[in-house]
């Protein structure tokens, strides 16, 4: 048998993917959502595996009530997570993008003024 | 109820590591959700509003499969469902391809009971490679050369997940159904040579070899990587089968060589031209008194437009190009045209069949539906 490694298996499907929505972005978003849910499920399974292998057990995790300082620590982490995930939404609250200033800066750099 | 049950392990099965298996489990659970909750939901939406909305536009309720489709296509829930269902299908392949890829080149068994005969000069019929059936990337023909079992390893896992484990630990429910049918219909029949056409990875071939242990069993398919996987799998299960790369329309095997020529879910994936050629080849290969048995989807039930509408979705959205046309064919007439004088049709019902037909498991009308057994006898 040859030593050379095999090339990757095909990932693309022959045959056009049907369009279900007039706006193709919606179909892509649905596919992303399904893929993302799959990854969340994989992570949840990994945690469950850790709970099982570490000897902690699923019930002990379910019964655990974090104390106040632990909860405050988690709260801060959740806030940071939400800020990162919803950054695309929140950035607009900071005011309209100043595209004039952007191109003005580029122009000044190109003209050697900056 | 469909539950997670492990597929029976064998030397070629690519289950992968923890996260690969978790991804496959997710695909399994999501597929269950699609078939158990979303698919029946299409009927709820139709009854609740889509039919009325159609009636408001046209002044009458949808009657034909085409009108039902028009009514449903106009409904936003239905479109979202179709899109999510397609994505769920893609999730299956995305879960099973990486572990199959990591198999690399697979060594063929050292002292096989059966055999593997590959022939790169075999030209597959155009319909096999034209589009990737069931949206399996690369389709049946992807072949990366020596030691490549990839397409077979992907198909083996994909079928199991797609059919929610209803195919059984060895993915052999359809083969078992066919064997049980033939044994009850012809209890005295003891074929010495059996040919399974379009055998794929041998899911339906092994049941024949097990049911008739003294028979010589041959499986033919056009996919080389499928056959390598089939060979590794059969040897791992300790079942002797000779796998041969050949086109079922013209196998190159000798006239009158077989007592039984069979296939499982092959015909609906061929073509208007290919199907009669396969029936004629079956007849040529049969010894006098030999038996042909092809098991596949039945004809459409024309007086149930809703069932027809559901069925046609396979052609519309699941890369099943011949499905719609196939299901209007009169197979009995086709077998007669191929030269068989004695032809019988029978219905083989099972859970796995209902799922493959997009029917809800608890639909009473669907209970009687099954696969079609096309049985014919070569004159003695
Ligand atoms: C749906 S699969 C069924 C596989 C197997 N019989 C089973 O029951 O699991 C259809 C198979 O038929 C093969 N096939 C389609 N047309 C063929 C032909 N003309 N000659 C040989 N194989 C063919 C495909 O490569 C594929 O493996």
Coordinates of C-alpha atoms and ligand atoms in Angstrom, one line a residue:
Chain A
X1 CA 0.0 0.0 0.0
X2 CA 1.4 3.5 -0.8
X3 CA 2.8 5.5 2.1
X4 CA 1.4 8.8 0.9
X5 CA -1.5 10.1 3.0
X6 CA -4.9 10.1 1.4
X7 CA -6.3 13.5 0.4
X8 CA -9.2 14.9 2.5
X9 CA -12.7 13.4 1.9
X10 CA -15.1 15.6 -0.1
X11 CA -17.1 18.1 2.0
X12 CA -19.2 19.7 -0.8
X13 CA -22.3 18.1 -2.2
X14 CA -22.9 17.8 -6.0
X15 CA -26.3 19.1 -6.7
X16 CA -27.5 22.7 -6.0
X17 CA -28.6 23.4 -2.4
X18 CA -32.3 24.4 -2.6
X19 CA -33.3 27.9 -1.5
X20 CA -36.0 27.9 1.1
X21 CA -36.2 31.6 1.8
X22 CA -36.2 34.5 -0.7
X23 CA -33.3 36.0 1.4
X24 CA -30.5 33.5 1.1
X25 CA -28.9 34.8 4.3
X26 CA -31.8 33.3 6.3
X27 CA -31.0 29.7 5.0
X28 CA -27.4 30.3 5.9
X29 CA -28.3 31.5 9.4
X30 CA -30.4 28.5 10.0
X31 CA -27.6 26.2 8.9
X32 CA -25.2 28.1 11.3
X33 CA -27.7 27.8 14.1
X34 CA -28.0 24.1 13.7
X35 CA -24.2 23.7 13.5
X36 CA -23.8 25.9 16.6
X37 CA -26.3 23.9 18.5
X38 CA -24.4 20.8 17.6
X39 CA -21.2 22.4 19.1
X40 CA -23.1 23.4 22.3
X41 CA -24.3 19.9 22.6
X42 CA -20.8 18.5 22.2
X43 CA -19.5 20.8 24.9
X44 CA -22.4 19.8 27.2
X45 CA -21.5 16.2 26.6
X46 CA -17.8 16.9 27.4
X47 CA -18.8 18.5 30.7
X48 CA -20.9 15.5 31.5
X49 CA -18.0 13.3 30.7
X50 CA -15.8 15.3 33.0
X51 CA -18.4 15.1 35.8
X52 CA -18.5 11.4 35.3
X53 CA -14.7 10.8 35.1
X54 CA -13.7 13.2 37.9
X55 CA -15.9 11.2 40.3
X56 CA -17.9 14.4 41.1
X57 CA -21.0 12.9 39.5
X58 CA -23.9 14.6 37.7
X59 CA -26.1 14.8 40.9
X60 CA -23.5 16.6 42.9
X61 CA -23.3 19.2 40.2
X62 CA -27.0 19.6 40.1
X63 CA -27.2 19.9 43.8
X64 CA -24.4 22.5 44.1
X65 CA -25.5 26.0 45.1
X66 CA -22.7 28.5 44.7
X67 CA -22.2 31.0 47.6
X68 CA -22.6 34.7 47.1
X69 CA -19.0 35.5 46.2
X70 CA -18.9 32.7 43.7
X71 CA -22.2 34.0 42.2
X72 CA -20.7 37.5 41.9
X73 CA -17.7 36.2 40.1
X74 CA -20.0 34.3 37.6
X75 CA -22.2 37.4 37.2
X76 CA -19.2 39.4 36.0
X77 CA -18.2 36.6 33.6
X78 CA -21.8 36.5 32.2
X79 CA -21.8 40.3 31.7
X80 CA -18.6 40.1 29.8
X81 CA -19.9 37.3 27.7
X82 CA -23.0 39.1 26.8
X83 CA -21.0 42.2 25.9
X84 CA -18.9 40.2 23.6
X85 CA -21.7 38.4 21.9
X86 CA -23.9 41.4 21.5
X87 CA -21.1 43.8 20.6
X88 CA -22.4 44.1 17.1
X89 CA -25.7 45.4 18.4
X90 CA -24.3 47.6 21.2
X91 CA -21.7 49.3 19.1
X92 CA -24.4 51.2 17.3
X93 CA -25.6 52.6 20.6
X94 CA -22.3 54.4 20.9
X95 CA -23.2 56.7 18.0
X96 CA -23.1 56.6 14.2
X97 CA -19.9 55.5 12.6
X98 CA -17.9 58.5 11.4
X99 CA -17.0 57.4 7.9
X100 CA -16.0 60.9 6.8
X101 CA -13.3 61.0 9.5
X102 CA -12.1 57.6 8.4
X103 CA -11.5 58.6 4.7
X104 CA -10.2 62.0 5.7
X105 CA -7.5 60.3 7.8
X106 CA -6.6 57.9 5.0
X107 CA -6.3 60.8 2.6
X108 CA -4.1 62.8 5.0
X109 CA -1.8 59.7 5.4
X110 CA -1.6 59.2 1.7
X111 CA -0.8 62.8 1.1
X112 CA 2.0 62.6 3.6
X113 CA 0.2 65.1 6.0
X114 CA 0.2 62.6 8.9
Chain B
X1 CA -39.7 5.0 20.3
X2 CA -36.3 5.6 18.7
X3 CA -33.4 5.5 21.2
X4 CA -29.7 5.9 21.1
X5 CA -28.3 2.4 20.6
X6 CA -24.8 1.8 19.5
X7 CA -24.2 0.6 16.0
X8 CA -22.5 -2.8 16.2
X9 CA -18.7 -2.3 16.0
X10 CA -16.5 -3.8 13.3
X11 CA -13.0 -3.3 12.1
X12 CA -13.9 -0.5 9.5
X13 CA -16.4 1.4 11.6
X14 CA -15.2 5.0 12.2
X15 CA -16.8 6.2 15.5
X16 CA -14.0 8.7 16.2
X17 CA -13.2 10.2 19.6
X18 CA -15.4 11.7 22.3
X19 CA -16.4 14.8 20.4
X20 CA -17.0 13.0 17.1
X21 CA -19.3 10.6 18.9
X22 CA -21.0 13.5 20.7
X23 CA -21.6 15.2 17.3
X24 CA -23.0 12.0 15.9
X25 CA -25.3 11.7 19.0
X26 CA -26.5 15.2 18.4
X27 CA -27.2 14.4 14.7
X28 CA -29.1 11.4 15.8
X29 CA -31.2 13.3 18.3
X30 CA -31.9 16.1 15.9
X31 CA -32.9 13.7 13.2
X32 CA -35.3 12.1 15.7
X33 CA -36.8 15.5 16.4
X34 CA -37.2 16.1 12.6
X35 CA -39.0 12.9 12.0
X36 CA -41.0 12.7 15.3
X37 CA -42.0 16.3 15.8
X38 CA -41.3 18.5 12.8
X39 CA -42.4 16.3 10.0
X40 CA -45.9 15.6 11.6
X41 CA -46.0 19.3 12.3
X42 CA -46.2 20.0 8.5
X43 CA -49.7 18.4 8.6
X44 CA -50.7 20.5 11.6
X45 CA -49.7 23.6 9.7
X46 CA -51.6 22.5 6.7
X47 CA -54.8 21.8 8.6
X48 CA -54.5 24.9 10.8
X49 CA -53.8 27.5 8.2
X50 CA -52.0 26.7 5.0
X51 CA -55.0 25.0 3.4
X52 CA -57.3 27.9 4.4
X53 CA -54.8 30.4 3.1
X54 CA -54.8 28.6 -0.2
X55 CA -58.6 28.5 -0.2
X56 CA -58.7 32.2 0.4
X57 CA -56.5 32.8 -2.7
X58 CA -58.1 30.3 -5.0
X59 CA -61.7 29.8 -3.8
X60 CA -61.2 26.1 -3.1
X61 CA -59.1 23.9 -0.9
X62 CA -55.9 22.3 -2.3
X63 CA -56.5 18.9 -3.9
X64 CA -53.6 17.6 -5.8
X65 CA -50.0 17.1 -4.5
X66 CA -49.0 20.1 -6.6
X67 CA -51.6 22.3 -4.9
X68 CA -50.7 21.0 -1.5
X69 CA -47.1 22.0 -2.3
X70 CA -48.2 25.5 -3.4
X71 CA -50.2 25.9 -0.2
X72 CA -47.2 24.7 2.0
X73 CA -44.6 26.7 0.1
X74 CA -46.4 29.9 0.9
X75 CA -46.2 29.2 4.6
X76 CA -43.3 30.7 6.6
X77 CA -43.2 27.9 9.2
X78 CA -42.9 25.3 6.4
X79 CA -40.1 27.1 4.7
X80 CA -38.2 27.4 8.0
X81 CA -38.8 23.7 8.6
X82 CA -37.5 22.7 5.2
X83 CA -34.4 24.8 5.7
X84 CA -33.7 23.4 9.2
X85 CA -34.4 19.9 7.9
X86 CA -31.9 20.3 5.2
X87 CA -29.4 21.6 7.7
X88 CA -30.1 18.7 10.0
X89 CA -29.2 16.4 7.1
X90 CA -26.0 18.2 6.6
X91 CA -25.2 17.8 10.3
X92 CA -25.2 14.0 9.9
X93 CA -22.5 14.1 7.2
X94 CA -20.5 16.8 9.0
X95 CA -20.5 14.5 12.1
X96 CA -19.4 11.4 10.3
X97 CA -16.9 12.6 7.7
X98 CA -14.0 13.7 10.0
X99 CA -13.6 10.3 11.8
X100 CA -13.9 8.5 8.5
X101 CA -11.2 10.7 7.1
X102 CA -8.9 9.9 10.0
X103 CA -9.0 6.2 9.1
X104 CA -6.5 7.0 6.4
X105 CA -5.5 4.1 4.2
X106 CA -7.1 0.9 5.6
X107 CA -5.3 -2.4 5.3
X108 CA -7.4 -5.1 3.7
X109 CA -7.9 -8.3 5.7
X110 CA -4.9 -10.7 5.5
X111 CA -6.6 -14.1 5.2
X112 CA -10.2 -13.3 4.0
X113 CA -13.0 -15.9 3.9
X114 CA -14.5 -13.8 1.1
X115 CA -12.8 -11.7 -1.6
X116 CA -12.6 -8.2 -3.1
X117 CA -12.3 -7.7 -6.8
X118 CA -11.9 -4.1 -7.8
X119 CA -11.8 -3.1 -11.5
X120 CA -11.0 0.6 -12.2
X121 CA -12.1 0.1 -15.8
X122 CA -15.7 -0.2 -14.8
X123 CA -17.6 2.9 -16.0
X124 CA -20.3 3.8 -13.6
X125 CA -23.7 4.8 -15.1
X126 CA -24.1 8.6 -15.3
X127 CA -27.0 8.6 -12.8
X128 CA -24.7 7.4 -10.0
X129 CA -22.3 10.3 -10.2
X130 CA -24.5 13.1 -11.5
X131 CA -25.6 14.4 -8.1
X132 CA -24.7 13.2 -4.7
X133 CA -27.6 11.1 -3.5
X134 CA -29.0 12.0 0.0
X135 CA -26.6 14.9 -0.1
X136 CA -23.7 12.7 0.9
X137 CA -20.6 14.7 0.0
X138 CA -18.6 12.9 -2.7
X139 CA -21.5 10.4 -3.2
X140 CA -21.0 6.7 -3.8
X141 CA -18.1 7.1 -6.3
X142 CA -15.6 9.1 -4.3
X143 CA -12.4 7.0 -4.5
X144 CA -9.0 8.2 -3.3
X145 CA -7.2 5.0 -4.3
X146 CA -5.7 2.1 -2.5
X147 CA -6.9 1.6 1.1
X148 CA -9.6 4.3 0.8
X149 CA -12.7 3.1 2.6
X150 CA -13.9 6.7 3.2
X151 CA -17.2 6.7 1.2
X152 CA -18.1 3.4 2.8
X153 CA -17.3 4.5 6.3
X154 CA -19.3 7.7 5.8
X155 CA -22.2 5.8 4.3
X156 CA -22.2 3.1 7.0
X157 CA -22.5 5.7 9.8
X158 CA -24.7 8.1 7.9
X159 CA -27.4 5.4 7.2
X160 CA -27.4 4.4 10.8
X161 CA -28.0 8.0 12.0
X162 CA -30.4 9.0 9.2
X163 CA -32.6 6.0 9.9
X164 CA -32.5 6.6 13.6
X165 CA -31.0 3.2 14.4
X166 CA -34.2 1.6 13.0
X167 CA -32.0 -0.3 10.6
X168 CA -30.6 -2.3 13.5
X169 CA -27.1 -2.6 14.9
X170 CA -25.9 -3.9 11.6
X171 CA -28.0 -1.6 9.4
X172 CA -29.5 -4.7 8.0
X173 CA -33.3 -4.4 8.6
X174 CA -34.1 -4.2 4.9
X175 CA -32.0 -7.3 4.1
X176 CA -33.6 -9.2 7.0
X177 CA -37.0 -8.2 5.8
X178 CA -36.2 -9.5 2.3
X179 CA -34.7 -12.7 3.6
X180 CA -37.7 -13.4 5.9
X181 CA -40.1 -12.7 3.0
X182 CA -38.3 -15.1 0.6
X183 CA -38.1 -17.8 3.3
X184 CA -41.8 -17.6 4.0
X185 CA -42.8 -17.3 0.4
X186 CA -40.5 -20.1 -0.9
X187 CA -39.7 -22.3 2.2
X188 CA -38.1 -25.0 0.0
X189 CA -35.8 -22.7 -2.0
X190 CA -32.1 -23.2 -1.2
X191 CA -30.0 -21.0 -3.6
X192 CA -26.4 -22.1 -4.1
X193 CA -25.3 -18.9 -5.7
X194 CA -26.7 -15.5 -4.7
X195 CA -26.0 -12.1 -6.3
X196 CA -26.8 -8.8 -4.5
X197 CA -26.8 -5.9 -6.9
X198 CA -25.9 -2.4 -5.8
X199 CA -24.7 -3.9 -2.5
X200 CA -23.1 -0.7 -1.2
X201 CA -21.2 -1.6 2.0
X202 CA -23.1 -4.9 2.2
X203 CA -25.8 -4.0 4.7
X204 CA -28.3 -6.2 2.9
X205 CA -25.7 -8.7 1.5
X206 CA -24.7 -10.2 4.9
X207 CA -28.2 -11.3 5.9
X208 CA -28.3 -13.5 2.7
X209 CA -25.0 -15.0 3.5
X210 CA -26.1 -15.7 7.0
X211 CA -29.5 -17.1 6.0
X212 CA -27.9 -19.5 3.4
X213 CA -24.5 -20.4 4.9
X214 CA -23.6 -22.9 2.3
X215 CA -24.4 -20.5 -0.6
X216 CA -21.7 -18.5 -2.5
X217 CA -22.7 -14.9 -2.1
X218 CA -21.5 -12.1 -4.4
X219 CA -22.1 -8.4 -4.1
X220 CA -21.6 -5.9 -6.9
X221 CA -21.5 -2.2 -6.8
X222 CA -19.8 0.6 -8.8
X223 CA -18.2 2.4 -5.8
X224 CA -14.7 1.1 -5.1
X225 CA -14.4 2.7 -1.6
X226 CA -17.8 1.3 -0.7
X227 CA -16.6 -2.2 -1.6
X228 CA -13.3 -1.9 0.3
X229 CA -15.3 -1.0 3.4
X230 CA -17.8 -3.7 2.6
X231 CA -15.0 -6.3 2.5
X232 CA -13.4 -5.1 5.8
X233 CA -16.8 -5.1 7.4
X234 CA -17.9 -8.5 6.2
X235 CA -14.6 -10.1 7.2
X236 CA -14.7 -8.4 10.6
X237 CA -18.2 -10.0 11.2
X238 CA -16.8 -13.3 10.0
X239 CA -19.2 -13.5 6.9
X240 CA -17.8 -14.8 3.6
X241 CA -18.9 -12.6 0.6
X242 CA -17.2 -11.9 -2.7
X243 CA -17.4 -8.2 -3.5
X244 CA -17.0 -7.3 -7.1
X245 CA -16.8 -3.8 -8.7
X246 CA -19.3 -4.0 -11.6
X247 CA -22.2 -2.1 -13.1
X248 CA -25.5 -3.9 -12.3
X249 CA -26.7 -3.1 -15.8
X250 CA -23.8 -5.2 -17.4
X251 CA -22.0 -7.1 -14.7
X252 CA -19.8 -9.2 -17.0
X253 CA -20.6 -12.2 -14.8
X254 CA -21.5 -15.5 -16.7
X255 CA -25.0 -16.3 -18.1
X256 CA -27.3 -18.4 -15.9
X257 CA -24.8 -18.4 -13.0
X258 CA -27.1 -17.5 -10.1
X259 CA -30.1 -19.1 -8.4
X260 CA -31.0 -15.8 -6.7
X261 CA -30.5 -12.3 -8.0
X262 CA -31.5 -9.7 -5.5
X263 CA -31.2 -6.0 -4.6
X264 CA -32.1 -3.8 -1.7
X265 CA -33.2 -0.1 -2.3
X266 CA -31.2 0.0 -5.5
X267 CA -33.9 0.5 -8.2
X268 CA -35.1 3.9 -7.0
X269 CA -31.6 5.3 -7.3
X270 CA -31.1 4.3 -10.9
X271 CA -32.9 5.8 -13.9
X272 CA -35.7 5.4 -16.4
X273 CA -33.1 3.8 -18.7
X274 CA -31.1 2.0 -16.1
X275 CA -33.9 0.2 -14.3
X276 CA -35.0 -2.0 -17.3
X277 CA -31.4 -2.8 -18.0
X278 CA -30.9 -4.0 -14.5
X279 CA -34.0 -6.3 -14.7
X280 CA -32.8 -7.7 -18.1
X281 CA -29.3 -8.3 -16.6
X282 CA -31.0 -10.0 -13.6
X283 CA -32.7 -12.4 -16.0
X284 CA -29.6 -13.1 -18.0
X285 CA -27.7 -14.0 -14.8
X286 CA -30.3 -16.4 -13.5
X287 CA -30.1 -20.1 -14.0
X288 CA -33.3 -21.9 -15.2
X289 CA -35.7 -21.9 -12.2
X290 CA -33.8 -19.1 -10.6
X291 CA -35.5 -16.3 -8.6
X292 CA -35.2 -12.5 -8.9
X293 CA -36.1 -10.4 -5.8
X294 CA -35.7 -6.7 -5.8
X295 CA -36.9 -4.8 -2.6
X296 CA -37.5 -1.1 -2.8
X297 CA -40.0 1.7 -2.4
X298 CA -43.6 1.0 -3.6
X299 CA -45.5 3.0 -6.1
X300 CA -47.2 6.2 -5.0
X301 CA -50.6 5.9 -3.6
X302 CA -52.3 8.2 -6.0
X303 CA -55.4 8.5 -4.0
X304 CA -53.5 10.0 -1.1
X305 CA -52.3 13.3 -2.3
X306 CA -50.8 14.3 1.1
X307 CA -48.6 11.1 1.2
X308 CA -47.5 11.8 -2.4
X309 CA -46.7 15.4 -1.5
X310 CA -44.5 14.2 1.4
X311 CA -42.8 11.6 -0.8
X312 CA -42.0 14.1 -3.5
X313 CA -40.0 16.1 -1.0
X314 CA -37.2 13.5 -1.4
X315 CA -36.7 14.6 -5.0
X316 CA -37.2 18.2 -4.2
X317 CA -34.9 18.5 -1.2
X318 CA -32.9 15.3 -0.6
X319 CA -31.0 14.7 -3.8
X320 CA -33.1 11.8 -4.9
X321 CA -33.4 12.5 -8.7
X322 CA -35.2 9.4 -9.8
X323 CA -37.5 9.0 -6.8
X324 CA -40.5 10.8 -8.2
X325 CA -40.4 9.2 -11.6
X326 CA -39.6 5.7 -10.1
X327 CA -42.6 5.8 -7.9
X328 CA -45.0 6.0 -10.8
X329 CA -43.5 3.0 -12.6
X330 CA -45.3 -0.3 -12.9
X331 CA -42.6 -2.7 -11.9
X332 CA -44.6 -5.8 -12.6
X333 CA -44.9 -4.7 -16.3
X334 CA -41.2 -3.8 -16.3
X335 CA -40.3 -7.3 -15.1
X336 CA -42.5 -8.9 -17.8
X337 CA -40.9 -6.7 -20.4
X338 CA -37.5 -8.0 -19.2
X339 CA -38.7 -11.5 -20.1
X340 CA -40.1 -12.8 -16.8
X341 CA -43.4 -14.7 -17.3
X342 CA -44.2 -15.3 -13.6
X343 CA -44.1 -12.0 -11.6
X344 CA -45.4 -11.3 -8.1
X345 CA -45.6 -8.2 -6.0
X346 CA -45.8 -8.1 -2.2
X347 CA -45.7 -5.5 0.5
X348 CA -43.1 -5.7 3.3
X349 CA -44.1 -3.5 6.2
X350 CA -41.8 -2.3 9.0
X351 CA -40.9 0.8 11.1
X352 CA -37.8 1.5 9.1
X353 CA -39.9 1.7 5.9
X354 CA -42.3 4.2 7.4
X355 CA -39.5 6.5 8.4
X356 CA -37.9 6.3 5.0
X357 CA -41.3 7.4 3.5
X358 CA -41.5 10.5 5.7
X359 CA -44.6 9.1 7.4
X360 CA -45.3 9.6 11.1
X361 CA -44.9 6.3 12.9
X362 CA -48.4 6.6 14.4
X363 CA -50.3 7.5 11.2
X364 CA -52.7 4.6 10.9
X365 CA -52.8 4.8 7.1
X366 CA -49.0 4.6 7.0
X367 CA -49.1 1.3 9.0
X368 CA -50.0 -0.7 6.0
X369 CA -47.3 0.9 3.8
X370 CA -44.2 -1.0 3.2
X371 CA -41.5 -1.7 0.8
X372 CA -42.3 -3.4 -2.4
X373 CA -41.0 -6.9 -3.1
X374 CA -40.7 -7.6 -6.8
X375 CA -40.4 -11.3 -7.1
X376 CA -40.0 -13.1 -10.5
X377 CA -39.1 -16.6 -11.7
X378 CA -37.0 -17.6 -14.6
X379 CA -38.6 -20.5 -16.4
X380 CA -37.2 -23.9 -15.5
Ligands
LIG1 C1 -29.2 3.1 -1.5 S1 -27.7 2.3 -1.8 C2 -28.2 0.7 -1.3 C3 -27.0 -0.2 -0.8 C4 -27.4 -1.5 -0.2 N1 -28.1 -2.3 -1.2 C5 -28.2 -1.4 1.0 O1 -29.3 -2.0 1.0 O2 -27.8 -0.8 2.0 C6 -27.7 2.1 -3.6 C7 -26.4 1.5 -4.1 O3 -26.5 1.1 -5.4 C8 -25.3 1.4 -6.1 N2 -25.6 1.5 -7.5 C9 -26.5 2.3 -8.1 N3 -26.5 2.1 -9.5 C10 -25.7 1.0 -9.7 C11 -25.4 0.2 -10.8 N4 -25.9 0.5 -12.0 N5 -24.5 -0.8 -10.7 C12 -24.0 -1.1 -9.5 N6 -24.3 -0.4 -8.3 C13 -25.1 0.6 -8.4 C14 -24.8 2.7 -5.5 O4 -23.4 2.8 -5.7 C15 -25.2 2.4 -4.0 O5 -24.1 1.8 -3.3

